[in-house]
Short mmCIF file of C-alpha atoms in Angstrom, two decimals:
data_model
loop_
_atom_site.label_atom_id
_atom_site.label_comp_id
_atom_site.label_asym_id
_atom_site.label_seq_id
_atom_site.Cartn_x
_atom_site.Cartn_y
_atom_site.Cartn_z
CA MET A 1161 36.75 -19.99 -0.74
CA LEU A 1162 34.88 -23.37 -1.01
CA VAL A 1163 32.41 -22.38 1.68
CA LEU A 1164 31.63 -19.06 -0.22
CA ARG A 1165 31.05 -21.06 -3.58
CA LEU A 1166 28.87 -23.39 -1.47
CA LEU A 1167 26.94 -20.55 -0.12
CA ASN A 1168 26.65 -18.99 -3.55
CA VAL A 1169 24.70 -22.30 -4.68
CA VAL A 1170 22.60 -22.83 -1.58
CA ALA A 1171 21.49 -19.29 -0.93
CA PRO A 1172 19.51 -18.73 -4.15
CA ALA A 1173 17.84 -22.17 -3.56
CA TYR A 1174 17.07 -21.31 -0.08
CA PHE A 1175 15.31 -17.86 -1.19
CA LEU A 1176 13.23 -19.77 -3.76
CA CYS A 1177 12.02 -22.28 -1.30
CA ILE A 1178 11.05 -19.57 1.05
CA SER A 1179 9.24 -17.77 -1.72
CA LEU A 1180 7.43 -20.91 -2.63
CA VAL A 1181 6.31 -21.57 1.04
CA THR A 1182 5.18 -18.09 1.42
CA PHE A 1183 3.12 -17.98 -1.70
CA VAL A 1184 1.51 -21.48 -0.61
CA LEU A 1185 0.66 -20.22 2.84
CA GLN A 1186 -0.72 -16.90 1.42
CA ILE A 1187 -3.03 -18.30 -1.44
CA PHE A 1188 -3.99 -21.56 0.14
CA VAL A 1189 -4.13 -20.85 3.94
CA PHE A 1190 -4.41 -17.13 5.04
CA ILE A 1191 -6.51 -15.65 2.17
CA PRO A 1192 -9.24 -18.55 2.30
CA SER A 1193 -9.50 -18.49 6.08
CA MET A 1194 -9.05 -14.70 7.02
CA PHE A 1195 -10.83 -12.94 4.19
CA ARG A 1196 -14.40 -14.29 4.19
CA ASP A 1197 -17.07 -11.74 3.85
CA PRO A 1198 -20.35 -12.86 2.14
CA SER A 1199 -21.90 -9.25 2.29
CA THR A 1200 -19.36 -8.11 -0.21
CA THR A 1201 -19.41 -8.50 -4.24
CA PRO A 1202 -16.90 -10.95 -5.33
CA LEU A 1203 -15.26 -8.21 -7.40
CA PHE A 1204 -14.41 -5.98 -4.26
CA SER A 1205 -13.96 -8.89 -1.71
CA PRO A 1206 -11.02 -8.71 0.65
CA ALA A 1207 -9.83 -11.88 -0.32
CA LEU A 1208 -9.52 -10.76 -3.88
CA LEU A 1209 -8.00 -7.52 -3.38
CA HIS A 1210 -5.54 -9.01 -0.86
CA GLY A 1211 -4.66 -11.71 -3.15
CA ALA A 1212 -4.30 -9.32 -5.88
CA LEU A 1213 -1.84 -7.04 -3.78
CA PHE A 1214 0.12 -10.22 -2.76
CA LEU A 1215 0.62 -11.32 -6.23
CA PHE A 1216 1.56 -7.89 -7.65
CA LEU A 1217 4.32 -7.51 -4.85
CA SER A 1218 5.57 -11.16 -5.52
CA ALA A 1219 5.57 -10.67 -9.31
CA ASN A 1220 7.63 -7.53 -8.85
CA ALA A 1221 9.97 -9.18 -6.30
CA LEU A 1222 10.60 -12.53 -8.55
CA GLY A 1223 10.74 -10.37 -11.89
CA ASN A 1224 13.37 -8.14 -10.44
CA TYR A 1225 15.31 -11.09 -8.97
CA VAL A 1226 15.31 -12.92 -12.40
CA LEU A 1227 16.56 -9.40 -13.93
CA VAL A 1228 19.12 -9.37 -11.31
CA ILE A 1229 20.51 -12.68 -12.53
CA GLN A 1230 20.25 -12.10 -16.23
CA ASN A 1231 21.75 -8.62 -16.34
CA SER A 1232 25.02 -9.89 -14.95
CA PRO A 1233 27.83 -7.19 -15.05
CA GLU A 1234 30.11 -7.20 -18.32
CA ASP A 1235 33.40 -9.01 -17.97
CA LEU A 1236 35.63 -6.24 -18.68
CA GLY A 1237 38.68 -8.29 -18.10
CA LYS A 1238 38.52 -9.25 -21.63
CA ASP A 1239 38.86 -5.59 -22.89
CA LEU A 1240 41.55 -4.62 -20.24
CA ASN A 1241 45.40 -5.55 -20.65
CA LEU A 1242 45.86 -7.29 -17.33
CA GLY A 1243 49.63 -8.25 -17.98
CA LYS A 1244 51.14 -11.40 -17.66
CA GLY A 1245 52.99 -13.74 -15.26
CA ALA A 1246 52.83 -12.74 -11.69
CA GLU A 1247 50.59 -9.88 -12.62
CA VAL A 1248 47.77 -12.02 -13.93
CA ALA A 1249 47.80 -13.93 -10.64
CA GLU A 1250 47.39 -10.77 -8.71
CA TRP A 1251 44.31 -9.90 -10.75
CA LEU A 1252 42.84 -13.59 -10.20
CA ASP A 1253 43.32 -13.46 -6.62
CA GLY A 1254 41.63 -10.40 -6.22
CA SER A 1255 44.47 -8.39 -4.49
CA ARG A 1256 44.41 -5.74 -7.36
CA SER A 1257 41.64 -4.39 -9.06
CA PRO A 1258 42.04 -2.55 -12.65
CA GLY A 1259 41.10 0.94 -11.17
CA SER A 1260 43.96 2.52 -12.94
CA ALA A 1261 42.26 1.38 -16.28
CA LEU A 1262 38.56 1.95 -15.42
CA PRO A 1263 37.55 3.61 -12.30
CA GLY A 1264 35.06 1.36 -10.15
CA THR A 1265 36.12 -1.87 -11.37
CA HIS A 1266 36.93 -4.90 -9.40
CA PHE A 1267 37.64 -8.57 -9.92
CA CYS A 1268 35.08 -10.90 -8.00
CA ARG A 1269 36.69 -14.23 -7.48
CA LEU A 1270 33.43 -15.99 -7.10
CA CYS A 1271 32.13 -14.94 -10.68
CA ALA A 1272 35.60 -14.98 -12.11
CA ARG A 1273 35.26 -11.63 -13.95
CA VAL A 1274 36.06 -7.94 -13.61
CA THR A 1275 32.98 -5.79 -13.46
CA GLN A 1276 32.61 -1.82 -13.65
CA ARG A 1277 30.93 0.01 -10.79
CA HIS A 1278 31.11 -3.12 -8.74
CA ASP A 1279 28.99 -2.89 -5.52
CA HIS A 1280 29.06 -6.32 -4.06
CA HIS A 1281 28.61 -9.98 -4.64
CA CYS A 1282 24.73 -11.14 -3.72
CA PHE A 1283 24.66 -14.55 -2.66
CA PHE A 1284 21.13 -14.94 -2.63
CA THR A 1285 21.18 -14.23 -6.41
CA GLY A 1286 24.56 -15.66 -7.04
CA ASN A 1287 25.74 -12.68 -8.91
CA CYS A 1288 27.61 -9.53 -8.73
CA ILE A 1289 25.60 -6.26 -8.19
CA GLY A 1290 27.20 -3.57 -10.61
CA SER A 1291 25.89 -1.00 -12.88
CA ARG A 1292 23.70 -3.05 -15.26
CA ASN A 1293 21.54 -4.64 -12.57
CA MET A 1294 21.76 -2.29 -9.48
CA ARG A 1295 18.20 -0.80 -10.10
CA ASN A 1296 16.68 -4.27 -10.56
CA PHE A 1297 18.45 -5.19 -7.17
CA ILE A 1298 17.09 -2.48 -5.26
CA MET A 1299 13.56 -2.97 -6.65
CA PHE A 1300 14.05 -6.74 -5.62
CA CYS A 1301 14.86 -5.55 -2.08
CA LEU A 1302 12.03 -3.22 -1.94
CA TYR A 1303 9.28 -5.36 -3.12
CA THR A 1304 10.75 -8.34 -1.21
CA SER A 1305 10.58 -6.31 2.17
CA LEU A 1306 6.78 -5.35 1.31
CA ALA A 1307 5.83 -8.81 0.39
CA CYS A 1308 7.32 -10.14 3.73
CA LEU A 1309 5.43 -7.26 5.54
CA ASP A 1310 2.16 -8.25 3.80
CA SER A 1311 2.72 -11.93 4.85
CA LEU A 1312 3.59 -10.85 8.32
CA VAL A 1313 0.35 -8.96 8.75
CA ALA A 1314 -1.74 -11.86 7.18
CA GLY A 1315 0.19 -14.41 9.29
CA MET A 1316 -0.51 -12.59 12.47
CA ALA A 1317 -4.23 -12.11 11.61
CA TYR A 1318 -4.48 -15.97 11.15
CA ILE A 1319 -2.59 -16.85 14.19
CA SER A 1320 -4.99 -14.41 16.19
CA ALA A 1321 -7.92 -16.07 14.94
CA THR A 1322 -6.80 -19.53 15.29
CA LEU A 1323 -5.24 -19.42 18.74
CA SER A 1324 -7.50 -16.66 19.86
CA MET A 1325 -4.77 -14.25 20.62
CA SER A 1326 -4.32 -10.58 20.70
CA PHE A 1327 -1.56 -8.53 19.38
CA ALA A 1328 -2.75 -5.04 20.79
CA ASP A 1329 0.28 -5.30 23.15
CA PRO A 1330 3.56 -4.46 21.09
CA LEU A 1331 5.29 -7.22 23.54
CA ALA A 1332 2.87 -9.80 22.60
CA PHE A 1333 4.64 -10.65 19.48
CA LEU A 1334 7.89 -10.97 21.15
CA ALA A 1335 6.51 -13.47 23.60
CA LEU A 1336 4.69 -15.30 21.00
CA LEU A 1337 7.79 -17.66 20.14
CA PRO A 1338 8.83 -18.90 23.49
CA HIS A 1339 5.16 -19.38 24.48
CA SER A 1340 4.56 -21.24 21.31
CA ILE A 1341 7.67 -23.60 21.89
CA SER A 1342 6.47 -24.64 25.21
CA GLN A 1343 2.81 -25.38 23.99
CA PHE A 1344 4.37 -27.26 21.10
CA PHE A 1345 6.52 -29.62 23.24
CA SER A 1346 3.49 -30.04 25.58
CA GLY A 1347 1.24 -31.05 22.74
CA ALA A 1348 -1.15 -28.02 23.14
CA LEU A 1349 -0.05 -26.63 19.69
CA LEU A 1350 -0.17 -28.29 16.09
CA SER A 1351 2.86 -28.57 14.06
CA SER A 1352 1.31 -26.74 11.33
CA GLU A 1353 0.39 -23.72 13.62
CA MET A 1354 4.07 -23.73 14.95
CA PHE A 1355 5.45 -23.54 11.32
CA VAL A 1356 3.33 -20.54 10.59
CA ILE A 1357 4.54 -18.93 13.77
CA LEU A 1358 8.34 -19.63 12.83
CA MET A 1359 7.48 -18.26 9.32
CA LEU A 1360 6.27 -14.99 11.00
CA TYR A 1361 9.71 -14.31 12.60
CA LEU A 1362 11.44 -15.35 9.34
CA TRP A 1363 9.25 -12.84 7.43
CA LEU A 1364 10.05 -10.11 9.85
CA GLY A 1365 13.91 -10.75 9.73
CA ILE A 1366 13.91 -10.90 5.86
CA GLY A 1367 11.81 -7.75 5.66
CA LEU A 1368 13.69 -5.86 7.92
CA ALA A 1369 17.02 -6.94 6.32
CA CYS A 1370 15.65 -6.11 2.88
CA ALA A 1371 14.30 -2.82 3.73
CA GLY A 1372 17.55 -1.61 5.51
CA PHE A 1373 19.74 -2.94 2.66
CA CYS A 1374 17.53 -0.89 0.11
CA CYS A 1375 17.96 2.26 2.19
CA HIS A 1376 21.63 1.94 2.56
CA GLN A 1377 21.80 1.30 -1.22
CA LEU A 1378 19.71 4.37 -2.05
CA LEU A 1379 21.88 6.40 0.35
CA LEU A 1380 25.17 5.20 -1.46
CA ILE A 1381 23.50 6.15 -4.68
CA LEU A 1382 22.59 9.55 -3.62
CA ARG A 1383 26.33 10.03 -2.81
CA GLY A 1384 27.42 8.65 -6.03
CA GLN A 1385 29.37 5.81 -4.25
CA THR A 1386 29.24 1.67 -4.19
CA ARG A 1387 29.93 -0.35 -1.09
CA TYR A 1388 33.16 -1.54 -2.74
CA GLN A 1389 34.22 2.15 -3.07
CA VAL A 1390 33.37 2.92 0.57
CA ARG A 1391 35.03 -0.17 1.86
CA LYS A 1392 38.28 0.60 -0.10
CA GLY A 1393 38.26 4.29 0.72
CA VAL A 1394 38.02 5.37 -2.87
CA VAL A 1395 37.32 9.04 -3.30
CA VAL A 1396 34.51 9.81 -5.92
CA ARG A 1397 33.76 13.09 -7.78
CA ALA A 1398 31.04 14.91 -6.28
CA ARG A 1399 27.90 15.17 -8.44
CA PRO A 1400 24.27 16.45 -7.79
CA TRP A 1401 22.28 13.73 -6.13
CA ARG A 1402 19.66 13.91 -9.25
CA GLU A 1403 22.43 12.95 -11.77
CA ASN A 1404 23.34 10.17 -9.38
CA LEU A 1405 19.69 8.85 -9.23
CA GLN A 1406 19.41 9.24 -12.87
CA GLU A 1407 22.49 7.19 -13.66
CA VAL A 1408 20.90 4.21 -11.92
CA PHE A 1409 17.21 4.66 -12.26
CA GLY A 1410 16.96 6.40 -15.58
CA LYS A 1411 14.37 8.96 -16.90
CA LYS A 1412 11.64 6.20 -16.79
CA TRP A 1413 12.30 5.34 -13.20
CA LEU A 1414 8.24 5.32 -12.51
CA LEU A 1415 7.69 2.35 -14.76
CA GLY A 1416 10.53 0.33 -12.97
CA LEU A 1417 8.36 0.95 -9.83
CA LEU A 1418 5.41 -0.72 -11.31
CA ILE A 1419 6.62 -3.35 -13.19
CA PRO A 1420 9.99 -5.26 -13.50
CA VAL A 1421 11.79 -3.73 -16.53
CA GLN A 1422 15.32 -4.19 -17.54
CA ASN A 1423 17.90 -1.77 -16.20
CA VAL A 1424 19.18 1.33 -17.99
CA GLU A 1425 22.40 1.09 -19.87
CA SER A 1426 25.59 1.14 -17.78
CA SER A 1427 27.89 4.07 -17.72
CA CYS A 1428 30.27 1.55 -19.50
CA HIS A 1429 28.11 1.24 -22.50
CA ARG A 1430 27.75 5.03 -22.77
CA GLN A 1431 31.53 5.44 -22.59
CA LYS A 1432 31.87 2.80 -25.55
CA GLU A 1433 29.35 4.49 -27.45
CA LYS A 1434 31.07 7.87 -27.12
#
């Protein structure tokens, strides 16, 4: 439990550090060195267009990241009669969930609260993912994967020009790391260039992980399930996939694709209003 709590603090700091390094490399290294074209006008220069694209992806990723943290799932345990004595201990150690009171609820020991439509606990945000922040979490994963892909392409172009390498062969990227390590220890490769190469593989890993996680979450949403329900084998009522999508993304879903906006109201709110 102590290790999980430590990871819950270290992981967000690690993500913010990677984001800062990516921003510095893109703005101050890749764009100034790789997008110099004096024949074009400043308004439509490749450097300006690529910089605007990267800032758009980064702003959406960071904005949705903040909204995931701000829109924490409500602590439904305050409104539930969880019992006393040994029964309270069972709630607190997570061995029971108040599914009989409100379907789709679960007690998270790291957050110390009971949330509705609990999906999972995200260590990179230090927060539980539920009905209030699911859309922002999916948008965060989507734009993080796109920002990593953009950084990967720009970084490969930078390394290709700096080291006079060609990535026409698909296996060239796989052989880049072991070849670079040998050159680094032999003194033929600078530490800054080696750092960029390591970041290429880090962007690739984070980008693929976020893209896979985003696709997996969308599949669960189409089925009207959460990861917690799948893990526990909870049977959910079958509904049209359009209703499941609208419950998470709302009617103004297109706005959420362009700018970070607050998530739609949770089903818990709608039940209370009724």
